[in-house]
Amino acid sequence: MRQIKLIWDFRGEASSKTAEHHEIHLKEYIVIQKLPINITGYEIKNEIHAIAFMVVTDENMIQVRDALKPHRGEVF
């Protein structure tokens, strides 16, 4: 089954802290919705750009996308 990396972009001086904090909310959503997802994270791209991400399957993608409104996605 195909895996899709849903990505939330954060920009500015606080981007790294914001992305780190957003990952906490992604994990909470997984628990609340009882989703079979276990890959989340955040990456610091540079001093003013960071991302938070969640890897979902095709089966869960539409539900998560519609609920959490990621900025973009890519095949994982």
PDB file of N, CA, C and O in Angstrom:
ATOM      1  N   MET A   1       0.845  -1.179   0.000  1.00  0.00           N
ATOM      2  CA  MET A   1       0.000   0.000   0.000  1.00  0.00           C
ATOM      3  C   MET A   1       0.893   1.245   0.000  1.00  0.00           C
ATOM      4  O   MET A   1       1.885   1.306   0.714  1.00  0.00           O
ATOM      5  N   ARG A   2       0.502   2.224  -0.782  1.00  0.00           N
ATOM      6  CA  ARG A   2       1.281   3.458  -0.909  1.00  0.00           C
ATOM      7  C   ARG A   2       1.211   4.299   0.356  1.00  0.00           C
ATOM      8  O   ARG A   2       0.167   4.405   0.983  1.00  0.00           O
ATOM      9  N   GLN A   3       2.341   4.894   0.720  1.00  0.00           N
ATOM     10  CA  GLN A   3       2.394   5.783   1.876  1.00  0.00           C
ATOM     11  C   GLN A   3       2.597   7.215   1.388  1.00  0.00           C
ATOM     12  O   GLN A   3       3.362   7.466   0.461  1.00  0.00           O
ATOM     13  N   ILE A   4       1.901   8.140   2.032  1.00  0.00           N
ATOM     14  CA  ILE A   4       1.942   9.544   1.657  1.00  0.00           C
ATOM     15  C   ILE A   4       2.384  10.358   2.864  1.00  0.00           C
ATOM     16  O   ILE A   4       1.852  10.199   3.967  1.00  0.00           O
ATOM     17  N   LYS A   5       3.340  11.232   2.656  1.00  0.00           N
ATOM     18  CA  LYS A   5       3.855  12.115   3.702  1.00  0.00           C
ATOM     19  C   LYS A   5       3.099  13.439   3.605  1.00  0.00           C
ATOM     20  O   LYS A   5       3.261  14.181   2.638  1.00  0.00           O
ATOM     21  N   LEU A   6       2.233  13.701   4.581  1.00  0.00           N
ATOM     22  CA  LEU A   6       1.505  14.963   4.644  1.00  0.00           C
ATOM     23  C   LEU A   6       2.377  15.961   5.399  1.00  0.00           C
ATOM     24  O   LEU A   6       2.923  15.641   6.461  1.00  0.00           O
ATOM     25  N   ILE A   7       2.506  17.171   4.858  1.00  0.00           N
ATOM     26  CA  ILE A   7       3.488  18.127   5.359  1.00  0.00           C
ATOM     27  C   ILE A   7       2.831  19.463   5.705  1.00  0.00           C
ATOM     28  O   ILE A   7       2.031  19.988   4.928  1.00  0.00           O
ATOM     29  N   TRP A   8       3.214  19.985   6.858  1.00  0.00           N
ATOM     30  CA  TRP A   8       2.813  21.321   7.294  1.00  0.00           C
ATOM     31  C   TRP A   8       4.076  22.171   7.340  1.00  0.00           C
ATOM     32  O   TRP A   8       5.045  21.810   8.029  1.00  0.00           O
ATOM     33  N   ASP A   9       4.090  23.285   6.610  1.00  0.00           N
ATOM     34  CA  ASP A   9       5.246  24.186   6.561  1.00  0.00           C
ATOM     35  C   ASP A   9       5.092  25.295   7.588  1.00  0.00           C
ATOM     36  O   ASP A   9       3.998  25.861   7.745  1.00  0.00           O
ATOM     37  N   PHE A  10       6.182  25.627   8.248  1.00  0.00           N
ATOM     38  CA  PHE A  10       6.217  26.749   9.189  1.00  0.00           C
ATOM     39  C   PHE A  10       7.421  27.608   8.839  1.00  0.00           C
ATOM     40  O   PHE A  10       8.508  27.094   8.592  1.00  0.00           O
ATOM     41  N   ARG A  11       7.199  28.918   8.820  1.00  0.00           N
ATOM     42  CA  ARG A  11       8.269  29.845   8.441  1.00  0.00           C
ATOM     43  C   ARG A  11       8.409  30.934   9.486  1.00  0.00           C
ATOM     44  O   ARG A  11       7.460  31.279  10.169  1.00  0.00           O
ATOM     45  N   GLY A  12       9.620  31.459   9.600  1.00  0.00           N
ATOM     46  CA  GLY A  12       9.902  32.525  10.544  1.00  0.00           C
ATOM     47  C   GLY A  12      10.877  32.064  11.609  1.00  0.00           C
ATOM     48  O   GLY A  12      11.309  30.907  11.632  1.00  0.00           O
ATOM     49  N   GLU A  13      11.219  32.988  12.474  1.00  0.00           N
ATOM     50  CA  GLU A  13      12.218  32.697  13.505  1.00  0.00           C
ATOM     51  C   GLU A  13      11.788  31.594  14.468  1.00  0.00           C
ATOM     52  O   GLU A  13      12.625  30.868  14.996  1.00  0.00           O
ATOM     53  N   ALA A  14      10.486  31.438  14.699  1.00  0.00           N
ATOM     54  CA  ALA A  14       9.981  30.425  15.631  1.00  0.00           C
ATOM     55  C   ALA A  14       9.561  29.141  14.920  1.00  0.00           C
ATOM     56  O   ALA A  14       8.926  28.279  15.521  1.00  0.00           O
ATOM     57  N   SER A  15       9.919  28.997  13.652  1.00  0.00           N
ATOM     58  CA  SER A  15       9.435  27.859  12.870  1.00  0.00           C
ATOM     59  C   SER A  15       9.819  26.506  13.466  1.00  0.00           C
ATOM     60  O   SER A  15       9.011  25.579  13.462  1.00  0.00           O
ATOM     61  N   SER A  16      11.019  26.382  13.986  1.00  0.00           N
ATOM     62  CA  SER A  16      11.436  25.081  14.519  1.00  0.00           C
ATOM     63  C   SER A  16      10.624  24.689  15.744  1.00  0.00           C
ATOM     64  O   SER A  16      10.183  23.539  15.875  1.00  0.00           O
ATOM     65  N   LYS A  17      10.402  25.619  16.643  1.00  0.00           N
ATOM     66  CA  LYS A  17       9.593  25.341  17.839  1.00  0.00           C
ATOM     67  C   LYS A  17       8.144  25.062  17.460  1.00  0.00           C
ATOM     68  O   LYS A  17       7.485  24.196  18.049  1.00  0.00           O
ATOM     69  N   THR A  18       7.632  25.800  16.479  1.00  0.00           N
ATOM     70  CA  THR A  18       6.244  25.607  16.048  1.00  0.00           C
ATOM     71  C   THR A  18       6.068  24.223  15.432  1.00  0.00           C
ATOM     72  O   THR A  18       5.092  23.526  15.724  1.00  0.00           O
ATOM     73  N   ALA A  19       6.996  23.813  14.583  1.00  0.00           N
ATOM     74  CA  ALA A  19       6.919  22.492  13.961  1.00  0.00           C
ATOM     75  C   ALA A  19       7.022  21.389  15.007  1.00  0.00           C
ATOM     76  O   ALA A  19       6.280  20.401  14.961  1.00  0.00           O
ATOM     77  N   GLU A  20       7.928  21.556  15.954  1.00  0.00           N
ATOM     78  CA  GLU A  20       8.085  20.581  17.036  1.00  0.00           C
ATOM     79  C   GLU A  20       6.784  20.459  17.832  1.00  0.00           C
ATOM     80  O   GLU A  20       6.336  19.355  18.148  1.00  0.00           O
ATOM     81  N   HIS A  21       6.160  21.579  18.128  1.00  0.00           N
ATOM     82  CA  HIS A  21       4.904  21.573  18.877  1.00  0.00           C
ATOM     83  C   HIS A  21       3.766  20.980  18.045  1.00  0.00           C
ATOM     84  O   HIS A  21       2.921  20.238  18.566  1.00  0.00           O
ATOM     85  N   HIS A  22       3.745  21.272  16.756  1.00  0.00           N
ATOM     86  CA  HIS A  22       2.686  20.746  15.891  1.00  0.00           C
ATOM     87  C   HIS A  22       2.728  19.216  15.843  1.00  0.00           C
ATOM     88  O   HIS A  22       1.680  18.565  15.779  1.00  0.00           O
ATOM     89  N   GLU A  23       3.923  18.643  15.900  1.00  0.00           N
ATOM     90  CA  GLU A  23       4.026  17.181  15.907  1.00  0.00           C
ATOM     91  C   GLU A  23       3.297  16.583  17.102  1.00  0.00           C
ATOM     92  O   GLU A  23       2.678  15.519  16.994  1.00  0.00           O
ATOM     93  N   ILE A  24       3.334  17.254  18.230  1.00  0.00           N
ATOM     94  CA  ILE A  24       2.604  16.787  19.422  1.00  0.00           C
ATOM     95  C   ILE A  24       1.124  16.667  19.103  1.00  0.00           C
ATOM     96  O   ILE A  24       0.473  15.669  19.443  1.00  0.00           O
ATOM     97  N   HIS A  25       0.568  17.673  18.430  1.00  0.00           N
ATOM     98  CA  HIS A  25      -0.851  17.643  18.083  1.00  0.00           C
ATOM     99  C   HIS A  25      -1.156  16.547  17.051  1.00  0.00           C
ATOM    100  O   HIS A  25      -2.229  15.934  17.098  1.00  0.00           O
ATOM    101  N   LEU A  26      -0.232  16.299  16.139  1.00  0.00           N
ATOM    102  CA  LEU A  26      -0.433  15.211  15.178  1.00  0.00           C
ATOM    103  C   LEU A  26      -0.514  13.871  15.905  1.00  0.00           C
ATOM    104  O   LEU A  26      -1.388  13.047  15.606  1.00  0.00           O
ATOM    105  N   LYS A  27       0.362  13.657  16.870  1.00  0.00           N
ATOM    106  CA  LYS A  27       0.334  12.416  17.651  1.00  0.00           C
ATOM    107  C   LYS A  27      -0.957  12.296  18.455  1.00  0.00           C
ATOM    108  O   LYS A  27      -1.519  11.201  18.580  1.00  0.00           O
ATOM    109  N   GLU A  28      -1.428  13.404  19.016  1.00  0.00           N
ATOM    110  CA  GLU A  28      -2.692  13.392  19.760  1.00  0.00           C
ATOM    111  C   GLU A  28      -3.851  13.017  18.846  1.00  0.00           C
ATOM    112  O   GLU A  28      -4.729  12.228  19.230  1.00  0.00           O
ATOM    113  N   TYR A  29      -3.860  13.553  17.634  1.00  0.00           N
ATOM    114  CA  TYR A  29      -4.918  13.242  16.670  1.00  0.00           C
ATOM    115  C   TYR A  29      -4.919  11.749  16.341  1.00  0.00           C
ATOM    116  O   TYR A  29      -5.982  11.125  16.282  1.00  0.00           O
ATOM    117  N   ILE A  30      -3.746  11.180  16.147  1.00  0.00           N
ATOM    118  CA  ILE A  30      -3.640   9.747  15.847  1.00  0.00           C
ATOM    119  C   ILE A  30      -4.267   8.918  16.960  1.00  0.00           C
ATOM    120  O   ILE A  30      -5.029   7.981  16.706  1.00  0.00           O
ATOM    121  N   VAL A  31      -3.971   9.262  18.210  1.00  0.00           N
ATOM    122  CA  VAL A  31      -4.506   8.526  19.358  1.00  0.00           C
ATOM    123  C   VAL A  31      -6.024   8.696  19.443  1.00  0.00           C
ATOM    124  O   VAL A  31      -6.757   7.716  19.601  1.00  0.00           O
ATOM    125  N   ILE A  32      -6.494   9.921  19.333  1.00  0.00           N
ATOM    126  CA  ILE A  32      -7.932  10.200  19.450  1.00  0.00           C
ATOM    127  C   ILE A  32      -8.721   9.471  18.366  1.00  0.00           C
ATOM    128  O   ILE A  32      -9.779   8.895  18.631  1.00  0.00           O
ATOM    129  N   GLN A  33      -8.201   9.484  17.146  1.00  0.00           N
ATOM    130  CA  GLN A  33      -8.901   8.851  16.018  1.00  0.00           C
ATOM    131  C   GLN A  33      -8.608   7.354  15.897  1.00  0.00           C
ATOM    132  O   GLN A  33      -9.154   6.688  15.023  1.00  0.00           O
ATOM    133  N   LYS A  34      -7.705   6.845  16.753  1.00  0.00           N
ATOM    134  CA  LYS A  34      -7.323   5.421  16.738  1.00  0.00           C
ATOM    135  C   LYS A  34      -6.842   4.980  15.350  1.00  0.00           C
ATOM    136  O   LYS A  34      -7.260   3.950  14.821  1.00  0.00           O
ATOM    137  N   LEU A  35      -5.955   5.787  14.784  1.00  0.00           N
ATOM    138  CA  LEU A  35      -5.439   5.502  13.447  1.00  0.00           C
ATOM    139  C   LEU A  35      -4.214   4.591  13.517  1.00  0.00           C
ATOM    140  O   LEU A  35      -3.432   4.678  14.464  1.00  0.00           O
ATOM    141  N   PRO A  36      -4.046   3.733  12.515  1.00  0.00           N
ATOM    142  CA  PRO A  36      -2.878   2.839  12.478  1.00  0.00           C
ATOM    143  C   PRO A  36      -1.666   3.544  11.875  1.00  0.00           C
ATOM    144  O   PRO A  36      -1.058   3.067  10.927  1.00  0.00           O
ATOM    145  N   ILE A  37      -1.330   4.703  12.424  1.00  0.00           N
ATOM    146  CA  ILE A  37      -0.229   5.520  11.902  1.00  0.00           C
ATOM    147  C   ILE A  37       0.807   5.647  13.003  1.00  0.00           C
ATOM    148  O   ILE A  37       0.467   5.913  14.150  1.00  0.00           O
ATOM    149  N   ASN A  38       2.080   5.471  12.637  1.00  0.00           N
ATOM    150  CA  ASN A  38       3.112   5.598  13.667  1.00  0.00           C
ATOM    151  C   ASN A  38       4.325   6.395  13.199  1.00  0.00           C
ATOM    152  O   ASN A  38       5.333   6.432  13.898  1.00  0.00           O
ATOM    153  N   ILE A  39       4.231   7.036  12.046  1.00  0.00           N
ATOM    154  CA  ILE A  39       5.355   7.840  11.568  1.00  0.00           C
ATOM    155  C   ILE A  39       4.947   9.313  11.568  1.00  0.00           C
ATOM    156  O   ILE A  39       4.084   9.728  10.797  1.00  0.00           O
ATOM    157  N   THR A  40       5.542  10.070  12.473  1.00  0.00           N
ATOM    158  CA  THR A  40       5.379  11.520  12.518  1.00  0.00           C
ATOM    159  C   THR A  40       6.757  12.103  12.773  1.00  0.00           C
ATOM    160  O   THR A  40       7.686  11.384  13.136  1.00  0.00           O
ATOM    161  N   GLY A  41       6.868  13.390  12.614  1.00  0.00           N
ATOM    162  CA  GLY A  41       8.150  14.009  12.916  1.00  0.00           C
ATOM    163  C   GLY A  41       8.157  15.468  12.543  1.00  0.00           C
ATOM    164  O   GLY A  41       7.146  16.027  12.121  1.00  0.00           O
ATOM    165  N   TYR A  42       9.314  16.066  12.723  1.00  0.00           N
ATOM    166  CA  TYR A  42       9.528  17.431  12.276  1.00  0.00           C
ATOM    167  C   TYR A  42      10.964  17.550  11.806  1.00  0.00           C
ATOM    168  O   TYR A  42      11.832  16.785  12.236  1.00  0.00           O
ATOM    169  N   GLU A  43      11.190  18.445  10.869  1.00  0.00           N
ATOM    170  CA  GLU A  43      12.520  18.655  10.322  1.00  0.00           C
ATOM    171  C   GLU A  43      12.775  20.151  10.233  1.00  0.00           C
ATOM    172  O   GLU A  43      11.900  20.905   9.814  1.00  0.00           O
ATOM    173  N   ILE A  44      13.965  20.545  10.587  1.00  0.00           N
ATOM    174  CA  ILE A  44      14.369  21.937  10.449  1.00  0.00           C
ATOM    175  C   ILE A  44      15.107  22.045   9.121  1.00  0.00           C
ATOM    176  O   ILE A  44      16.167  21.443   8.939  1.00  0.00           O
ATOM    177  N   LYS A  45      14.532  22.787   8.188  1.00  0.00           N
ATOM    178  CA  LYS A  45      15.120  22.943   6.860  1.00  0.00           C
ATOM    179  C   LYS A  45      16.219  24.009   6.858  1.00  0.00           C
ATOM    180  O   LYS A  45      17.245  23.838   6.242  1.00  0.00           O
ATOM    181  N   ASN A  46      15.963  25.122   7.517  1.00  0.00           N
ATOM    182  CA  ASN A  46      16.964  26.174   7.718  1.00  0.00           C
ATOM    183  C   ASN A  46      16.485  27.042   8.870  1.00  0.00           C
ATOM    184  O   ASN A  46      15.513  26.693   9.542  1.00  0.00           O
ATOM    185  N   GLU A  47      17.135  28.166   9.120  1.00  0.00           N
ATOM    186  CA  GLU A  47      16.809  28.966  10.303  1.00  0.00           C
ATOM    187  C   GLU A  47      15.422  29.601  10.260  1.00  0.00           C
ATOM    188  O   GLU A  47      14.909  30.018  11.303  1.00  0.00           O
ATOM    189  N   ILE A  48      14.799  29.648   9.083  1.00  0.00           N
ATOM    190  CA  ILE A  48      13.456  30.249   9.016  1.00  0.00           C
ATOM    191  C   ILE A  48      12.415  29.335   8.367  1.00  0.00           C
ATOM    192  O   ILE A  48      11.324  29.777   8.020  1.00  0.00           O
ATOM    193  N   HIS A  49      12.728  28.054   8.213  1.00  0.00           N
ATOM    194  CA  HIS A  49      11.759  27.117   7.625  1.00  0.00           C
ATOM    195  C   HIS A  49      11.885  25.758   8.307  1.00  0.00           C
ATOM    196  O   HIS A  49      12.976  25.192   8.393  1.00  0.00           O
ATOM    197  N   ALA A  50      10.754  25.266   8.790  1.00  0.00           N
ATOM    198  CA  ALA A  50      10.702  23.931   9.386  1.00  0.00           C
ATOM    199  C   ALA A  50       9.392  23.285   8.965  1.00  0.00           C
ATOM    200  O   ALA A  50       8.443  23.972   8.572  1.00  0.00           O
ATOM    201  N   ILE A  51       9.349  21.969   9.033  1.00  0.00           N
ATOM    202  CA  ILE A  51       8.122  21.246   8.683  1.00  0.00           C
ATOM    203  C   ILE A  51       7.767  20.263   9.793  1.00  0.00           C
ATOM    204  O   ILE A  51       8.631  19.788  10.526  1.00  0.00           O
ATOM    205  N   ALA A  52       6.479  19.981   9.897  1.00  0.00           N
ATOM    206  CA  ALA A  52       5.979  18.856  10.683  1.00  0.00           C
ATOM    207  C   ALA A  52       5.348  17.920   9.663  1.00  0.00           C
ATOM    208  O   ALA A  52       4.833  18.367   8.631  1.00  0.00           O
ATOM    209  N   PHE A  53       5.391  16.613   9.926  1.00  0.00           N
ATOM    210  CA  PHE A  53       4.824  15.685   8.951  1.00  0.00           C
ATOM    211  C   PHE A  53       4.217  14.464   9.622  1.00  0.00           C
ATOM    212  O   PHE A  53       4.514  14.137  10.772  1.00  0.00           O
ATOM    213  N   MET A  54       3.351  13.824   8.858  1.00  0.00           N
ATOM    214  CA  MET A  54       2.710  12.570   9.261  1.00  0.00           C
ATOM    215  C   MET A  54       2.646  11.698   8.012  1.00  0.00           C
ATOM    216  O   MET A  54       2.276  12.188   6.943  1.00  0.00           O
ATOM    217  N   VAL A  55       3.020  10.441   8.133  1.00  0.00           N
ATOM    218  CA  VAL A  55       2.962   9.513   7.014  1.00  0.00           C
ATOM    219  C   VAL A  55       1.698   8.671   7.164  1.00  0.00           C
ATOM    220  O   VAL A  55       1.496   8.024   8.195  1.00  0.00           O
ATOM    221  N   VAL A  56       0.850   8.715   6.125  1.00  0.00           N
ATOM    222  CA  VAL A  56      -0.417   7.988   6.133  1.00  0.00           C
ATOM    223  C   VAL A  56      -0.471   7.065   4.918  1.00  0.00           C
ATOM    224  O   VAL A  56       0.303   7.211   3.979  1.00  0.00           O
ATOM    225  N   THR A  57      -1.402   6.139   4.942  1.00  0.00           N
ATOM    226  CA  THR A  57      -1.632   5.283   3.782  1.00  0.00           C
ATOM    227  C   THR A  57      -2.746   5.914   2.935  1.00  0.00           C
ATOM    228  O   THR A  57      -3.456   6.816   3.390  1.00  0.00           O
ATOM    229  N   ASP A  58      -2.892   5.423   1.717  1.00  0.00           N
ATOM    230  CA  ASP A  58      -3.981   5.890   0.851  1.00  0.00           C
ATOM    231  C   ASP A  58      -5.325   5.788   1.569  1.00  0.00           C
ATOM    232  O   ASP A  58      -6.177   6.655   1.434  1.00  0.00           O
ATOM    233  N   GLU A  59      -5.485   4.724   2.334  1.00  0.00           N
ATOM    234  CA  GLU A  59      -6.740   4.458   3.040  1.00  0.00           C
ATOM    235  C   GLU A  59      -7.115   5.574   4.018  1.00  0.00           C
ATOM    236  O   GLU A  59      -8.287   5.916   4.158  1.00  0.00           O
ATOM    237  N   ASN A  60      -6.128   6.160   4.698  1.00  0.00           N
ATOM    238  CA  ASN A  60      -6.380   7.197   5.700  1.00  0.00           C
ATOM    239  C   ASN A  60      -6.165   8.613   5.187  1.00  0.00           C
ATOM    240  O   ASN A  60      -6.492   9.569   5.882  1.00  0.00           O
ATOM    241  N   MET A  61      -5.624   8.767   3.996  1.00  0.00           N
ATOM    242  CA  MET A  61      -5.201  10.072   3.519  1.00  0.00           C
ATOM    243  C   MET A  61      -6.332  11.096   3.455  1.00  0.00           C
ATOM    244  O   MET A  61      -6.186  12.212   3.950  1.00  0.00           O
ATOM    245  N   ILE A  62      -7.447  10.750   2.878  1.00  0.00           N
ATOM    246  CA  ILE A  62      -8.531  11.721   2.708  1.00  0.00           C
ATOM    247  C   ILE A  62      -9.080  12.168   4.059  1.00  0.00           C
ATOM    248  O   ILE A  62      -9.294  13.365   4.281  1.00  0.00           O
ATOM    249  N   GLN A  63      -9.280  11.247   4.979  1.00  0.00           N
ATOM    250  CA  GLN A  63      -9.779  11.599   6.314  1.00  0.00           C
ATOM    251  C   GLN A  63      -8.838  12.580   7.007  1.00  0.00           C
ATOM    252  O   GLN A  63      -9.267  13.606   7.530  1.00  0.00           O
ATOM    253  N   VAL A  64      -7.549  12.272   7.001  1.00  0.00           N
ATOM    254  CA  VAL A  64      -6.569  13.123   7.681  1.00  0.00           C
ATOM    255  C   VAL A  64      -6.436  14.454   6.950  1.00  0.00           C
ATOM    256  O   VAL A  64      -6.409  15.517   7.569  1.00  0.00           O
ATOM    257  N   ARG A  65      -6.357  14.414   5.631  1.00  0.00           N
ATOM    258  CA  ARG A  65      -6.232  15.650   4.842  1.00  0.00           C
ATOM    259  C   ARG A  65      -7.383  16.609   5.100  1.00  0.00           C
ATOM    260  O   ARG A  65      -7.186  17.793   5.343  1.00  0.00           O
ATOM    261  N   ASP A  66      -8.607  16.088   5.075  1.00  0.00           N
ATOM    262  CA  ASP A  66      -9.780  16.945   5.273  1.00  0.00           C
ATOM    263  C   ASP A  66      -9.867  17.492   6.688  1.00  0.00           C
ATOM    264  O   ASP A  66     -10.308  18.613   6.902  1.00  0.00           O
ATOM    265  N   ALA A  67      -9.417  16.722   7.663  1.00  0.00           N
ATOM    266  CA  ALA A  67      -9.493  17.151   9.065  1.00  0.00           C
ATOM    267  C   ALA A  67      -8.376  18.113   9.440  1.00  0.00           C
ATOM    268  O   ALA A  67      -8.599  19.084  10.155  1.00  0.00           O
ATOM    269  N   LEU A  68      -7.159  17.862   8.957  1.00  0.00           N
ATOM    270  CA  LEU A  68      -5.990  18.602   9.444  1.00  0.00           C
ATOM    271  C   LEU A  68      -5.403  19.601   8.456  1.00  0.00           C
ATOM    272  O   LEU A  68      -4.520  20.365   8.816  1.00  0.00           O
ATOM    273  N   LYS A  69      -5.845  19.580   7.218  1.00  0.00           N
ATOM    274  CA  LYS A  69      -5.458  20.564   6.200  1.00  0.00           C
ATOM    275  C   LYS A  69      -3.937  20.756   6.062  1.00  0.00           C
ATOM    276  O   LYS A  69      -3.415  21.848   6.288  1.00  0.00           O
ATOM    277  N   PRO A  70      -3.216  19.703   5.665  1.00  0.00           N
ATOM    278  CA  PRO A  70      -1.778  19.876   5.445  1.00  0.00           C
ATOM    279  C   PRO A  70      -1.533  20.838   4.277  1.00  0.00           C
ATOM    280  O   PRO A  70      -2.403  21.022   3.418  1.00  0.00           O
ATOM    281  N   HIS A  71      -0.365  21.427   4.250  1.00  0.00           N
ATOM    282  CA  HIS A  71      -0.017  22.363   3.180  1.00  0.00           C
ATOM    283  C   HIS A  71       0.328  21.643   1.881  1.00  0.00           C
ATOM    284  O   HIS A  71       0.119  22.179   0.802  1.00  0.00           O
ATOM    285  N   ARG A  72       0.855  20.439   2.019  1.00  0.00           N
ATOM    286  CA  ARG A  72       1.243  19.679   0.825  1.00  0.00           C
ATOM    287  C   ARG A  72       1.469  18.220   1.199  1.00  0.00           C
ATOM    288  O   ARG A  72       1.425  17.860   2.368  1.00  0.00           O
ATOM    289  N   GLY A  73       1.704  17.400   0.195  1.00  0.00           N
ATOM    290  CA  GLY A  73       1.975  15.994   0.420  1.00  0.00           C
ATOM    291  C   GLY A  73       2.911  15.465  -0.633  1.00  0.00           C
ATOM    292  O   GLY A  73       3.056  16.056  -1.711  1.00  0.00           O
ATOM    293  N   GLU A  74       3.549  14.345  -0.336  1.00  0.00           N
ATOM    294  CA  GLU A  74       4.430  13.697  -1.301  1.00  0.00           C
ATOM    295  C   GLU A  74       4.460  12.207  -1.004  1.00  0.00           C
ATOM    296  O   GLU A  74       4.188  11.786   0.114  1.00  0.00           O
ATOM    297  N   VAL A  75       4.776  11.421  -2.023  1.00  0.00           N
ATOM    298  CA  VAL A  75       4.889   9.980  -1.822  1.00  0.00           C
ATOM    299  C   VAL A  75       6.096   9.737  -0.936  1.00  0.00           C
ATOM    300  O   VAL A  75       7.163  10.313  -1.118  1.00  0.00           O
ATOM    301  N   PHE A  76       5.902   8.879   0.070  1.00  0.00           N
ATOM    302  CA  PHE A  76       6.953   8.600   1.063  1.00  0.00           C
ATOM    303  C   PHE A  76       7.837   7.472   0.606  1.00  0.00           C
ATOM    304  O   PHE A  76       7.452   6.504   0.075  1.00  0.00           O
TER     305      PHE A  76
END
